[in-house]
Short mmCIF file of C-alpha atoms and ligand atoms in Angstrom, two decimals:
data_model
loop_
_atom_site.label_atom_id
_atom_site.label_comp_id
_atom_site.label_asym_id
_atom_site.label_seq_id
_atom_site.Cartn_x
_atom_site.Cartn_y
_atom_site.Cartn_z
CA UNK A 1 -430.33 -73.40 -157.32
CA UNK A 2 -428.12 -71.93 -154.60
CA UNK A 3 -425.46 -69.36 -155.23
CA UNK A 4 -422.76 -71.92 -154.50
CA UNK A 5 -424.22 -74.28 -157.05
CA UNK A 6 -424.21 -71.50 -159.63
CA UNK A 7 -420.55 -70.82 -158.97
CA UNK A 8 -419.79 -74.51 -159.39
CA UNK A 9 -421.87 -74.77 -162.55
CA UNK A 10 -420.27 -71.73 -164.16
CA UNK A 11 -416.87 -73.12 -163.19
CA UNK A 12 -417.58 -76.51 -164.73
CA UNK A 13 -418.63 -74.85 -167.97
CA UNK A 14 -415.49 -72.74 -167.90
CA UNK A 15 -413.32 -75.82 -167.44
CA UNK A 16 -414.88 -77.27 -170.58
CA UNK A 17 -414.57 -74.08 -172.57
CA UNK A 18 -410.90 -73.69 -171.63
CA UNK A 19 -410.19 -77.32 -172.42
CA UNK A 20 -411.36 -76.60 -175.98
CA UNK A 21 -408.43 -74.16 -176.37
CA UNK A 22 -406.00 -76.49 -174.66
CA UNK A 23 -405.98 -74.89 -171.21
CA UNK A 24 -406.05 -76.94 -168.00
CA UNK A 25 -408.00 -74.81 -165.54
CA UNK A 26 -407.17 -76.94 -162.54
CA UNK A 27 -403.48 -76.61 -163.23
CA UNK A 28 -403.94 -72.84 -163.50
CA UNK A 29 -405.76 -72.81 -160.18
CA UNK A 30 -403.03 -74.82 -158.49
CA UNK A 31 -400.44 -72.32 -159.75
CA UNK A 32 -402.65 -69.43 -158.70
CA UNK A 33 -402.89 -70.75 -155.17
CA UNK A 34 -399.12 -70.51 -154.84
CA UNK A 35 -398.94 -66.82 -155.77
CA UNK A 36 -398.36 -64.59 -152.75
CA UNK A 37 -398.67 -60.87 -152.92
CA UNK A 38 -396.53 -58.72 -150.68
CA UNK A 39 -399.09 -56.31 -149.23
CA UNK A 40 -397.68 -52.86 -148.51
CA UNK A 41 -398.38 -51.87 -144.92
CA UNK A 42 -398.37 -48.17 -145.84
CA UNK A 43 -401.75 -48.13 -147.61
CA UNK A 44 -403.45 -48.26 -144.19
CA UNK A 45 -402.08 -44.94 -142.93
CA UNK A 46 -400.88 -42.91 -145.93
CA UNK A 47 -397.20 -43.76 -145.37
CA UNK A 48 -397.13 -42.21 -141.89
CA UNK A 49 -395.64 -44.94 -139.71
CA UNK A 50 -395.01 -44.83 -135.97
CA UNK A 51 -391.75 -42.96 -135.69
CA UNK A 52 -393.39 -39.57 -135.88
CA UNK A 53 -397.15 -39.85 -136.46
CA UNK A 54 -397.45 -36.06 -136.81
CA UNK A 55 -394.62 -35.76 -139.30
CA UNK A 56 -394.90 -34.74 -142.92
CA UNK A 57 -394.39 -37.24 -145.71
CA UNK A 58 -391.31 -36.15 -147.66
CA UNK A 59 -389.07 -37.64 -150.35
CA UNK A 60 -391.05 -36.61 -153.41
CA UNK A 61 -393.98 -38.94 -152.72
CA UNK A 62 -397.49 -37.90 -151.79
CA UNK A 63 -400.67 -39.54 -150.56
CA UNK A 64 -403.49 -37.30 -151.72
CA UNK A 65 -406.94 -37.15 -150.15
CA UNK A 66 -408.22 -37.08 -146.59
CA UNK A 67 -410.77 -39.83 -146.39
CA UNK A 68 -411.65 -40.35 -142.72
CA UNK A 69 -410.64 -43.40 -140.72
CA UNK A 70 -406.96 -43.87 -141.36
CA UNK A 71 -405.09 -46.12 -138.95
CA UNK A 72 -403.55 -43.99 -136.19
CA UNK A 73 -401.44 -46.53 -134.38
CA UNK A 74 -400.07 -50.03 -134.65
CA UNK A 75 -403.15 -51.70 -133.25
CA UNK A 76 -405.42 -50.06 -135.79
CA UNK A 77 -403.03 -50.68 -138.63
CA UNK A 78 -402.81 -54.36 -137.81
CA UNK A 79 -406.57 -54.67 -137.47
CA UNK A 80 -407.10 -52.99 -140.84
CA UNK A 81 -404.56 -55.19 -142.56
CA UNK A 82 -406.20 -58.31 -141.15
CA UNK A 83 -409.56 -57.04 -142.32
CA UNK A 84 -408.23 -56.45 -145.82
CA UNK A 85 -406.56 -59.87 -145.81
CA UNK A 86 -409.89 -61.54 -145.07
CA UNK A 87 -411.12 -60.44 -148.51
CA UNK A 88 -408.07 -61.50 -150.48
CA UNK A 89 -407.90 -65.16 -151.51
CA UNK A 90 -404.69 -67.08 -150.77
CA UNK A 91 -401.67 -66.69 -148.46
CA UNK A 92 -399.79 -63.42 -148.56
CA UNK A 93 -396.84 -61.47 -147.28
CA UNK A 94 -396.69 -58.14 -145.52
CA UNK A 95 -394.21 -55.49 -146.57
CA UNK A 96 -393.08 -53.29 -143.68
CA UNK A 97 -391.16 -50.03 -143.72
CA UNK A 98 -388.64 -49.20 -141.01
CA UNK A 99 -390.84 -46.36 -139.72
CA UNK A 100 -393.47 -48.94 -138.75
CA UNK A 101 -391.31 -50.37 -135.96
CA UNK A 102 -392.71 -51.08 -132.53
CA UNK A 103 -390.80 -48.29 -130.78
CA UNK A 104 -392.81 -48.47 -127.56
CA UNK A 105 -393.62 -44.76 -127.60
CA UNK A 106 -389.94 -43.77 -127.61
CA UNK A 107 -388.07 -41.98 -130.35
CA UNK A 108 -385.66 -44.40 -131.97
CA UNK A 109 -383.54 -42.73 -134.59
CA UNK A 110 -382.96 -44.48 -137.87
CA UNK A 111 -379.32 -45.19 -137.12
CA UNK A 112 -380.30 -46.89 -133.88
CA UNK A 113 -383.05 -49.23 -135.04
CA UNK A 114 -382.67 -52.89 -134.08
CA UNK A 115 -384.36 -56.23 -134.72
CA UNK A 116 -386.02 -55.98 -131.30
CA UNK A 117 -388.17 -53.14 -132.64
CA UNK A 118 -389.74 -55.65 -134.99
CA UNK A 119 -390.08 -58.56 -132.56
CA UNK A 120 -393.79 -57.94 -132.05
CA UNK A 121 -394.28 -57.76 -135.82
CA UNK A 122 -392.56 -61.09 -136.27
CA UNK A 123 -394.77 -62.69 -133.63
CA UNK A 124 -397.88 -61.09 -135.12
CA UNK A 125 -396.95 -62.19 -138.62
CA UNK A 126 -396.46 -65.75 -137.48
CA UNK A 127 -399.79 -65.78 -135.69
CA UNK A 128 -401.59 -64.43 -138.70
CA UNK A 129 -399.90 -66.46 -141.41
CA UNK A 130 -397.99 -63.59 -143.00
CA UNK A 131 -394.38 -63.69 -144.13
CA UNK A 132 -392.62 -60.35 -143.82
CA UNK A 133 -390.72 -58.22 -146.29
CA UNK A 134 -388.95 -55.03 -145.36
CA UNK A 135 -387.86 -51.56 -146.51
CA UNK A 136 -385.32 -49.07 -145.26
CA UNK A 137 -386.84 -45.59 -144.94
CA UNK A 138 -384.90 -42.61 -146.24
CA UNK A 139 -387.78 -40.14 -146.32
CA UNK A 140 -389.74 -38.12 -143.73
CA UNK A 141 -386.73 -37.46 -141.50
CA UNK A 142 -384.83 -34.26 -140.61
CA UNK A 143 -381.75 -35.72 -142.33
CA UNK A 144 -383.63 -36.75 -145.49
CA UNK A 145 -382.95 -33.51 -147.38
CA UNK A 146 -382.63 -34.08 -151.07
CA UNK A 147 -379.66 -36.46 -150.79
CA UNK A 148 -379.24 -39.40 -148.42
CA UNK A 149 -376.98 -42.27 -149.52
CA UNK A 150 -375.49 -40.01 -152.19
CA UNK A 151 -374.86 -37.05 -149.92
CA UNK A 152 -371.36 -35.50 -150.20
CA UNK A 153 -371.60 -34.63 -146.49
CA UNK A 154 -369.94 -37.65 -144.94
CA UNK A 155 -371.85 -37.47 -141.66
CA UNK A 156 -375.22 -37.55 -143.42
CA UNK A 157 -374.20 -40.26 -145.82
CA UNK A 158 -372.80 -42.37 -143.00
CA UNK A 159 -376.02 -41.93 -141.05
CA UNK A 160 -378.02 -43.42 -143.94
CA UNK A 161 -375.47 -46.16 -144.57
CA UNK A 162 -375.78 -47.16 -140.93
CA UNK A 163 -379.57 -47.08 -141.18
CA UNK A 164 -379.62 -49.28 -144.26
CA UNK A 165 -377.15 -51.76 -142.81
CA UNK A 166 -379.31 -52.07 -139.72
CA UNK A 167 -382.37 -52.64 -141.88
CA UNK A 168 -380.58 -55.53 -143.55
CA UNK A 169 -379.85 -57.03 -140.14
CA UNK A 170 -383.52 -56.71 -139.26
CA UNK A 171 -384.48 -58.36 -142.55
CA UNK A 172 -382.09 -61.21 -141.85
CA UNK A 173 -383.75 -61.77 -138.47
CA UNK A 174 -387.19 -61.71 -140.06
CA UNK A 175 -386.06 -64.20 -142.68
CA UNK A 176 -384.68 -66.51 -140.01
CA UNK A 177 -387.80 -66.27 -137.87
CA UNK A 178 -390.10 -67.12 -140.76
CA UNK A 179 -387.81 -69.67 -142.35
CA UNK A 180 -388.20 -67.91 -145.66
CA UNK A 181 -386.06 -65.09 -147.02
CA UNK A 182 -387.25 -61.61 -146.20
CA UNK A 183 -386.95 -59.36 -149.21
CA UNK A 184 -385.60 -55.94 -148.38
CA UNK A 185 -386.25 -53.11 -150.75
CA UNK A 186 -383.96 -50.13 -150.95
CA UNK A 187 -385.54 -47.05 -152.42
CA UNK A 188 -384.10 -43.62 -151.74
CA UNK A 189 -385.51 -40.33 -152.93
CA UNK A 190 -382.15 -38.73 -153.78
CA UNK A 191 -382.40 -36.24 -156.56
CA UNK A 192 -382.61 -32.65 -157.57
CA UNK A 193 -385.28 -30.21 -158.62
CA UNK A 194 -383.19 -28.44 -161.19
CA UNK A 195 -380.39 -28.88 -163.66
CA UNK A 196 -377.63 -30.83 -161.98
CA UNK A 197 -374.09 -30.45 -163.21
CA UNK A 198 -372.33 -33.13 -161.22
CA UNK A 199 -374.54 -36.08 -161.92
CA UNK A 200 -371.67 -38.53 -161.94
CA UNK A 201 -370.46 -37.51 -158.50
CA UNK A 202 -373.70 -38.38 -156.68
CA UNK A 203 -373.96 -41.66 -158.55
CA UNK A 204 -370.39 -42.51 -157.57
CA UNK A 205 -371.30 -41.81 -153.97
CA UNK A 206 -374.44 -43.93 -154.17
CA UNK A 207 -372.50 -46.78 -155.72
CA UNK A 208 -369.94 -46.59 -152.96
CA UNK A 209 -372.67 -46.50 -150.29
CA UNK A 210 -374.29 -49.58 -151.78
CA UNK A 211 -370.97 -51.39 -151.88
CA UNK A 212 -370.50 -50.67 -148.17
CA UNK A 213 -374.07 -51.65 -147.33
CA UNK A 214 -373.99 -54.91 -149.27
CA UNK A 215 -370.51 -55.95 -148.10
CA UNK A 216 -372.10 -58.10 -145.40
CA UNK A 217 -373.55 -61.30 -146.86
CA UNK A 218 -376.70 -62.83 -145.44
CA UNK A 219 -378.51 -66.11 -146.01
CA UNK A 220 -382.03 -65.26 -144.90
CA UNK A 221 -382.69 -62.00 -146.66
CA UNK A 222 -382.53 -60.81 -150.25
CA UNK A 223 -381.85 -57.27 -151.42
CA UNK A 224 -383.68 -55.41 -154.10
CA UNK A 225 -382.98 -51.91 -155.40
CA UNK A 226 -385.71 -49.63 -156.72
CA UNK A 227 -385.23 -46.93 -159.31
CA UNK A 228 -387.45 -44.04 -160.16
CA UNK A 229 -387.88 -41.55 -162.96
CA UNK A 230 -388.47 -38.51 -160.78
CA UNK A 231 -390.06 -37.36 -157.53
CA UNK A 232 -392.05 -34.25 -156.72
CA UNK A 233 -389.54 -31.49 -156.16
CA UNK A 234 -386.84 -33.63 -157.73
CA UNK A 235 -387.90 -33.49 -161.34
CA UNK A 236 -384.58 -32.93 -163.09
CA UNK A 237 -382.34 -35.60 -161.69
CA UNK A 238 -382.76 -38.88 -159.83
CA UNK A 239 -379.52 -40.39 -158.58
CA UNK A 240 -381.00 -43.91 -158.47
CA UNK A 241 -382.28 -44.02 -162.03
CA UNK A 242 -383.24 -47.23 -163.82
CA UNK A 243 -379.95 -47.36 -165.72
CA UNK A 244 -378.08 -46.95 -162.46
CA UNK A 245 -379.77 -49.78 -160.61
CA UNK A 246 -379.99 -52.04 -163.65
CA UNK A 247 -376.23 -51.73 -164.01
CA UNK A 248 -375.67 -52.21 -160.31
CA UNK A 249 -378.03 -55.17 -160.11
CA UNK A 250 -376.53 -56.91 -163.14
CA UNK A 251 -372.98 -56.39 -161.91
CA UNK A 252 -373.62 -57.37 -158.32
CA UNK A 253 -376.32 -60.01 -158.63
CA UNK A 254 -378.98 -57.89 -156.94
CA UNK A 255 -382.68 -57.90 -157.70
CA UNK A 256 -384.07 -54.83 -159.37
CA UNK A 257 -387.44 -53.56 -158.22
CA UNK A 258 -389.77 -52.50 -161.00
CA UNK A 259 -392.34 -50.05 -159.69
CA UNK A 260 -394.89 -49.67 -162.44
CA UNK A 261 -395.23 -45.97 -161.64
CA UNK A 262 -391.54 -45.20 -162.01
CA UNK A 263 -391.13 -45.03 -165.76
CA UNK A 264 -392.19 -42.87 -168.65
CA UNK A 265 -395.90 -43.36 -169.01
CA UNK A 266 -395.66 -44.92 -172.46
CA UNK A 267 -392.88 -47.30 -171.46
CA UNK A 268 -393.84 -50.97 -171.16
CA UNK A 269 -392.84 -52.46 -167.81
CA UNK A 270 -393.99 -55.85 -169.06
CA UNK A 271 -391.31 -55.83 -171.73
CA UNK A 272 -388.57 -55.43 -169.12
CA UNK A 273 -389.31 -58.80 -167.50
CA UNK A 274 -387.67 -61.07 -170.07
CA UNK A 275 -384.54 -58.92 -170.19
CA UNK A 276 -384.14 -58.65 -166.44
CA UNK A 277 -384.59 -62.38 -166.06
CA UNK A 278 -381.51 -62.92 -168.18
CA UNK A 279 -379.22 -60.61 -166.24
CA UNK A 280 -380.44 -60.35 -162.65
CA UNK A 281 -381.23 -63.15 -160.20
CA UNK A 282 -384.87 -62.38 -159.47
CA UNK A 283 -387.28 -59.48 -159.82
CA UNK A 284 -389.31 -57.52 -157.30
CA UNK A 285 -392.42 -55.73 -158.48
CA UNK A 286 -394.19 -52.73 -157.03
CA UNK A 287 -397.53 -52.92 -158.76
CA UNK A 288 -399.13 -49.52 -158.85
CA UNK A 289 -401.15 -47.31 -161.22
CA UNK A 290 -399.62 -44.08 -162.38
CA UNK A 291 -402.05 -41.46 -163.64
CA UNK A 292 -400.02 -38.84 -165.54
CA UNK A 293 -397.23 -39.22 -162.99
CA UNK A 294 -396.22 -41.63 -160.21
CA UNK A 295 -399.54 -40.91 -158.53
CA UNK A 296 -399.84 -44.29 -156.79
CA UNK A 297 -403.50 -44.78 -157.66
CA UNK A 298 -405.06 -48.08 -156.64
CA UNK A 299 -404.05 -50.88 -158.97
CA UNK A 300 -406.82 -52.03 -161.26
CA UNK A 301 -407.17 -54.76 -163.83
CA UNK A 302 -405.95 -52.76 -166.79
CA UNK A 303 -403.84 -53.62 -169.80
CA UNK A 304 -400.61 -52.59 -168.11
CA UNK A 305 -401.09 -54.96 -165.20
CA UNK A 306 -402.41 -57.73 -167.44
CA UNK A 307 -399.44 -57.42 -169.79
CA UNK A 308 -397.07 -57.57 -166.84
CA UNK A 309 -398.69 -60.71 -165.42
CA UNK A 310 -398.74 -62.36 -168.84
CA UNK A 311 -395.07 -61.68 -169.45
CA UNK A 312 -394.16 -63.25 -166.10
CA UNK A 313 -396.25 -66.33 -166.75
CA UNK A 314 -395.10 -66.60 -170.35
CA UNK A 315 -391.52 -66.52 -169.06
CA UNK A 316 -392.39 -69.29 -166.62
CA UNK A 317 -390.92 -67.02 -163.94
CA UNK A 318 -393.47 -67.05 -161.13
CA UNK A 319 -390.80 -68.45 -158.83
CA UNK A 320 -388.35 -65.67 -159.69
CA UNK A 321 -390.69 -62.70 -159.54
CA UNK A 322 -391.96 -61.29 -156.26
CA UNK A 323 -395.19 -59.39 -156.49
CA UNK A 324 -395.35 -56.42 -154.16
CA UNK A 325 -398.02 -53.77 -154.26
CA UNK A 326 -397.22 -50.10 -153.91
CA UNK A 327 -399.93 -47.48 -153.99
CA UNK A 328 -401.40 -45.18 -151.41
CA UNK A 329 -404.78 -43.65 -151.99
CA UNK A 330 -406.01 -41.47 -149.14
CA UNK A 331 -409.16 -40.42 -150.96
CA UNK A 332 -411.23 -43.60 -150.56
CA UNK A 333 -411.78 -46.24 -147.90
CA UNK A 334 -408.24 -47.47 -147.34
CA UNK A 335 -409.15 -51.08 -146.66
CA UNK A 336 -411.24 -51.04 -149.81
CA UNK A 337 -408.18 -49.74 -151.65
CA UNK A 338 -406.11 -52.69 -150.41
CA UNK A 339 -408.71 -55.17 -151.51
CA UNK A 340 -409.39 -53.68 -154.93
CA UNK A 341 -405.71 -53.53 -155.82
CA UNK A 342 -404.87 -56.97 -154.48
CA UNK A 343 -407.78 -58.70 -156.15
CA UNK A 344 -407.14 -56.83 -159.40
CA UNK A 345 -403.53 -58.01 -159.40
CA UNK A 346 -404.64 -61.57 -158.72
CA UNK A 347 -407.22 -61.39 -161.52
CA UNK A 348 -404.46 -60.39 -163.90
CA UNK A 349 -402.31 -63.35 -162.88
CA UNK A 350 -405.24 -65.72 -163.16
CA UNK A 351 -405.93 -64.56 -166.69
CA UNK A 352 -402.27 -64.94 -167.51
CA UNK A 353 -402.34 -68.52 -166.21
CA UNK A 354 -405.41 -69.22 -168.33
CA UNK A 355 -403.87 -68.01 -171.57
CA UNK A 356 -403.96 -70.59 -174.40
CA UNK A 357 -400.23 -70.15 -174.70
CA UNK A 358 -399.37 -73.45 -176.41
CA UNK A 359 -401.61 -72.71 -179.39
CA UNK A 360 -400.55 -69.08 -179.50
CA UNK A 361 -396.90 -70.09 -179.61
CA UNK A 362 -397.58 -72.67 -182.27
CA UNK A 363 -399.18 -69.99 -184.42
CA UNK A 364 -396.26 -67.69 -183.86
CA UNK A 365 -393.73 -70.36 -184.74
CA UNK A 366 -395.63 -71.08 -187.95
CA UNK A 367 -395.81 -67.42 -188.86
CA UNK A 368 -399.61 -67.64 -188.63
CA UNK A 369 -399.96 -64.09 -187.44
CA UNK A 370 -403.63 -63.54 -188.18
CA UNK A 371 -404.38 -66.67 -186.18
CA UNK A 372 -402.21 -65.50 -183.26
CA UNK A 373 -403.96 -62.14 -183.09
CA UNK A 374 -407.41 -63.70 -183.48
CA UNK A 375 -406.87 -66.10 -180.59
CA UNK A 376 -405.40 -63.36 -178.41
CA UNK A 377 -408.57 -61.36 -179.02
CA UNK A 378 -410.91 -64.28 -178.39
CA UNK A 379 -409.03 -65.22 -175.23
CA UNK A 380 -410.04 -61.89 -173.73
CA UNK A 381 -413.64 -63.05 -173.42
CA UNK A 382 -413.05 -66.59 -172.26
CA UNK A 383 -414.89 -67.21 -168.96
CA UNK A 384 -412.03 -66.42 -166.58
CA UNK A 385 -414.52 -64.63 -164.28
CA UNK A 386 -416.16 -67.97 -163.45
CA UNK A 387 -412.75 -69.35 -162.51
CA UNK A 388 -412.04 -66.31 -160.37
CA UNK A 389 -415.35 -66.66 -158.51
CA UNK A 390 -414.60 -70.31 -157.90
CA UNK A 391 -411.12 -69.44 -156.63
CA UNK A 392 -412.57 -66.90 -154.18
CA UNK A 393 -415.23 -69.33 -152.96
CA UNK A 394 -412.66 -72.08 -152.52
CA UNK A 395 -410.53 -69.73 -150.43
CA UNK A 396 -413.48 -68.68 -148.28
CA UNK A 397 -413.42 -65.03 -149.25
CA UNK A 398 -416.37 -63.07 -150.62
CA UNK A 399 -417.22 -63.75 -154.24
CA UNK A 400 -417.60 -60.83 -156.63
CA UNK A 401 -418.82 -57.52 -155.26
CA UNK A 402 -419.89 -59.08 -151.96
CA UNK A 403 -416.91 -57.61 -150.16
CA UNK A 404 -418.27 -54.08 -150.68
CA UNK A 405 -420.94 -54.48 -148.01
CA UNK A 406 -418.44 -56.13 -145.67
CA UNK A 407 -416.09 -53.17 -145.94
CA UNK A 408 -419.00 -50.77 -145.46
CA UNK A 409 -419.84 -52.64 -142.30
CA UNK A 410 -416.27 -52.35 -140.98
CA UNK A 411 -416.28 -48.67 -141.85
CA UNK A 412 -419.52 -48.13 -139.97
CA UNK A 413 -418.44 -50.11 -136.94
CA UNK A 414 -414.74 -49.32 -136.77
CA UNK A 415 -412.97 -46.84 -139.03
CA UNK A 416 -415.62 -44.12 -139.03
CA UNK A 417 -415.30 -43.91 -135.25
CA UNK A 418 -411.64 -42.94 -135.35
C1 RNT B 1 -391.59 -44.29 -154.03
C2 RNT B 1 -391.34 -45.75 -154.14
C3 RNT B 1 -391.28 -46.50 -152.85
C4 RNT B 1 -392.34 -46.07 -151.86
C5 RNT B 1 -392.43 -46.91 -150.63
C6 RNT B 1 -393.23 -46.26 -149.56
O1 RNT B 1 -391.85 -43.68 -155.22
O2 RNT B 1 -392.28 -46.32 -154.98
O3 RNT B 1 -391.35 -47.86 -153.10
O4 RNT B 1 -393.59 -46.01 -152.44
O5 RNT B 1 -391.16 -47.24 -150.22
ZN1 ZN B 2 -392.32 -48.44 -155.11
#
């Protein structure tokens, strides 16, 4: 029997097994096909970008490791992203940062950036079946300091307000070009290393900056605002905390970005979904894997990611939640890192879609709590892997571990020569 026949056979058995617990596998697969991840462009080059390829990453974030072969320019970055994409089933989006503009070898300061600097990205995205998302970039710049949009120095604050406004214009153009809203994330690093005695003041300034930035309404882009617990060198105070952005988002109808590395390590991000859905329009995710801190390890299929996916599916909110990835591991093959994290996230959503939710909810409604827990446990070993393999085969991407040799080949032929 050929490998393909085995995949089909295992799938057919899985369909039967799932039917026994009331799950329609084909419906789950149809829903799965519609899920797009927003791939973060910055995994390919350790958040370097093209504004200043020799510059230092600042803003309290860090890509650790020095695995050889990182993308050194736009051409390499695009090639690597396409390579990664070829191992990820389905249609996806690409999430760009402002510092990845096509600046044509010239220095374009952040308060001067224009849609034309992203024209080649828009054309490339169209050609390669990507929709674009976008991010303003407050870090890795001489004016970054420890405060940007919340800086009491008017000239610095105005500089960053101008930057962020321009990024929204760029996002609007991207949205128009792709006939689908571009989601623009706003994350700033603003904070302080030590005890801060005027916490309210910087938050007032940030609120005012956001009000100015968002005053212009657009139809082809959507804003999201990302909080954080702390950054390296800014451990005592983060201006844009979760409470801050949750309040701002609820009051102003803005999406809140939940980065899974930006909370206390024992806090459940999954449990935030159902609350946010009631008070904010949509949700943006930055799926990551914090190890002891916001370390941005490669996402894996762990309980945290599974719980998150399940909560979204249980809330029937796949159309209101945008799934971005956000990690940067410089210690392993970077294309491999993309693929592992993307496929892991997809595996979590597939399992969520295959949950025998109707029976589980029936048990819960009847107060049959032993039964609920028993089925939750048994569901863990239902043959979702056979469905995943089938999904990969159907989407013409390598099944199972087969992508490892493909990435080794690309490393041998391409990235190791850089
Ligand atoms: C930083 C935030 C932010 C960045 C990217 C590069 O802690 O998670 O989303 O990772 O903007
Ligand atoms: Zn993030």
